[in-house]
Amino acid sequence: MHTEINAAVGIVRTVARPDWSWDASELATNCRELTWSAPSRSDASTRVATNLRINRPEAFVHIEDGAVWEMMVWVSDIEEPDYRGPSPAVSGFEAILARIIVEFGEPSQDLFDEVWGYRWDLSNTVAFLIAREDGIFLDLVNPEVQKKWDA
């Protein structure tokens, strides 16, 4: 399983910047900044092609009320649903985790009651690193939306 370690950290770094906009009208600009394909339209749930060298290079973007609420992006190859071997995601997950900790500090929360993952509450995004049996993904959430979800 190939994991895009540097790209994963770069995505979090870009979205965490203070000038990152969660306004839906900026989605095409933000995608170009990440060197992803700009979506042809911005529906409530938009699929965006990324530049990651994995077998499913795409992100899913949720838009509501004129704002991007959440972006979920795969950062590793995705195993087929019938794959039954040991999860190859472990080493890639640990490598991404170590790099994110170096850059952004210890996670705000571990999610082991719910999934295998961690959460960072950064100033301009809430970043989740999650591993499942089929792959590793980042879930990047608009901090204003996350406040509502946490309430």
Coordinates of C-alpha atoms in Angstrom, one line a residue:
M1 CA 0.0 0.0 0.0
H2 CA 1.5 3.3 -1.0
T3 CA 1.0 6.2 1.4
E4 CA 1.5 9.9 0.5
I5 CA 3.3 11.0 3.7
N6 CA 4.7 14.3 2.5
A7 CA 1.5 15.2 0.7
A8 CA -0.6 14.5 3.8
V9 CA 1.4 16.8 5.9
G10 CA 1.4 19.4 3.2
I11 CA -2.4 19.3 2.9
V12 CA -2.8 19.9 6.6
R13 CA -0.2 22.7 6.5
T14 CA -2.0 24.4 3.6
V15 CA -5.5 24.2 5.1
A16 CA -4.2 25.3 8.6
R17 CA -2.8 28.6 7.2
P18 CA -4.6 31.7 8.4
D19 CA -5.4 32.8 4.9
W20 CA -7.2 29.6 4.0
S21 CA -10.9 30.3 3.2
W22 CA -13.8 28.0 4.0
D23 CA -16.0 30.0 1.7
A24 CA -17.5 27.8 -1.0
S25 CA -16.8 30.5 -3.6
E26 CA -13.1 30.0 -2.9
L27 CA -13.2 26.2 -3.5
A28 CA -11.7 26.3 -7.0
T29 CA -8.9 28.7 -5.8
N30 CA -8.2 26.4 -2.9
C31 CA -8.1 23.3 -5.0
R32 CA -5.6 25.0 -7.4
E33 CA -3.5 26.0 -4.4
L34 CA -3.4 22.3 -3.3
T35 CA -2.6 21.4 -7.0
W36 CA -5.9 19.5 -7.2
S37 CA -8.3 19.8 -10.1
A38 CA -10.8 22.5 -9.6
P39 CA -14.3 21.1 -9.5
S40 CA -16.6 22.0 -12.5
R41 CA -19.4 22.7 -10.0
S42 CA -19.8 23.0 -6.3
D43 CA -22.7 20.8 -5.2
A44 CA -23.5 19.9 -1.6
S45 CA -21.2 16.9 -2.1
T46 CA -18.4 17.4 -4.6
R47 CA -15.7 15.0 -5.6
V48 CA -12.4 16.6 -6.5
A49 CA -9.4 14.9 -8.2
T50 CA -6.2 15.3 -6.3
N51 CA -2.6 15.0 -7.4
L52 CA -1.7 12.2 -5.0
R53 CA -0.1 9.1 -6.5
I54 CA -2.5 6.6 -5.0
N55 CA -5.1 4.3 -6.5
R56 CA -8.0 6.6 -5.7
P57 CA -6.7 10.1 -5.9
E58 CA -9.8 12.0 -4.8
A59 CA -11.2 14.2 -2.1
F60 CA -14.8 14.6 -1.1
V61 CA -16.0 18.1 -0.2
H62 CA -19.2 18.8 1.7
I63 CA -20.7 22.3 1.1
E64 CA -23.6 23.8 2.9
D65 CA -24.9 27.3 3.5
G66 CA -22.2 28.8 1.2
A67 CA -19.4 27.3 3.2
V68 CA -17.1 24.3 2.8
W69 CA -17.9 22.3 5.9
E70 CA -15.5 19.4 5.4
M71 CA -13.0 17.9 3.1
M72 CA -12.1 14.2 3.3
V73 CA -9.1 13.1 1.3
W74 CA -7.5 9.7 0.9
V75 CA -3.7 9.8 1.5
S76 CA -3.0 6.1 0.9
D77 CA -4.0 3.4 -1.6
I78 CA -7.3 1.9 -0.8
E79 CA -7.6 -1.8 -0.4
E80 CA -10.3 -3.7 -2.2
P81 CA -13.4 -4.5 -0.1
D82 CA -12.6 -8.2 -0.1
Y83 CA -9.0 -7.8 1.2
R84 CA -8.6 -9.9 4.3
G85 CA -4.9 -9.7 5.1
P86 CA -3.2 -7.7 7.8
S87 CA -3.8 -4.0 7.4
P88 CA -0.8 -2.4 5.5
A89 CA -2.1 1.0 6.7
V90 CA -0.3 0.8 10.0
S91 CA 3.2 1.8 9.0
G92 CA 1.9 4.6 6.7
F93 CA -0.4 5.9 9.4
E94 CA 2.4 6.0 12.0
A95 CA 4.7 7.8 9.6
I96 CA 2.1 10.5 8.8
L97 CA 1.2 10.8 12.6
A98 CA 4.9 11.3 13.5
R99 CA 5.3 14.0 10.8
I100 CA 2.1 15.8 11.8
I101 CA 3.2 15.8 15.5
V102 CA 6.5 17.3 14.6
E103 CA 4.8 20.1 12.6
F104 CA 1.7 20.8 14.7
G105 CA 2.3 19.2 18.1
E106 CA 0.6 16.4 20.0
P107 CA -3.0 15.7 18.9
S108 CA -5.8 17.4 20.8
Q109 CA -7.7 14.1 21.2
D110 CA -7.4 10.4 20.3
L111 CA -10.4 8.8 18.7
F112 CA -9.9 5.2 19.7
D113 CA -13.4 4.9 21.2
E114 CA -14.8 5.6 17.7
V115 CA -12.1 4.9 15.0
W116 CA -8.4 4.5 14.8
G117 CA -7.3 8.1 14.6
Y118 CA -6.4 11.4 16.1
R119 CA -7.7 15.0 16.1
W120 CA -5.8 18.3 16.0
D121 CA -7.7 21.5 16.8
L122 CA -5.7 24.1 14.8
S123 CA -6.6 27.8 14.5
N124 CA -8.1 27.5 11.0
T125 CA -9.0 23.8 10.7
V126 CA -9.8 20.8 12.7
A127 CA -7.7 18.0 11.2
F128 CA -8.4 14.3 11.7
L129 CA -6.0 11.5 10.7
I130 CA -7.9 8.3 10.4
A131 CA -6.9 4.8 9.4
R132 CA -9.3 2.1 8.5
E133 CA -8.7 -1.4 7.2
D134 CA -9.0 -0.2 3.7
G135 CA -6.8 2.9 3.9
I136 CA -5.8 6.2 5.5
F137 CA -7.5 9.5 5.1
L138 CA -7.5 13.1 6.4
D139 CA -10.8 14.7 7.4
L140 CA -10.4 18.5 7.4
V141 CA -13.3 20.3 9.0
N142 CA -14.2 24.0 9.1
P143 CA -13.6 25.0 12.7
E144 CA -17.0 26.9 13.0
V145 CA -18.8 23.7 11.8
Q146 CA -16.8 21.5 14.2
K147 CA -17.9 23.8 17.1
K148 CA -21.5 23.1 16.2
W149 CA -20.8 19.3 15.9
D150 CA -19.1 19.3 19.3
A151 CA -21.9 21.1 21.1

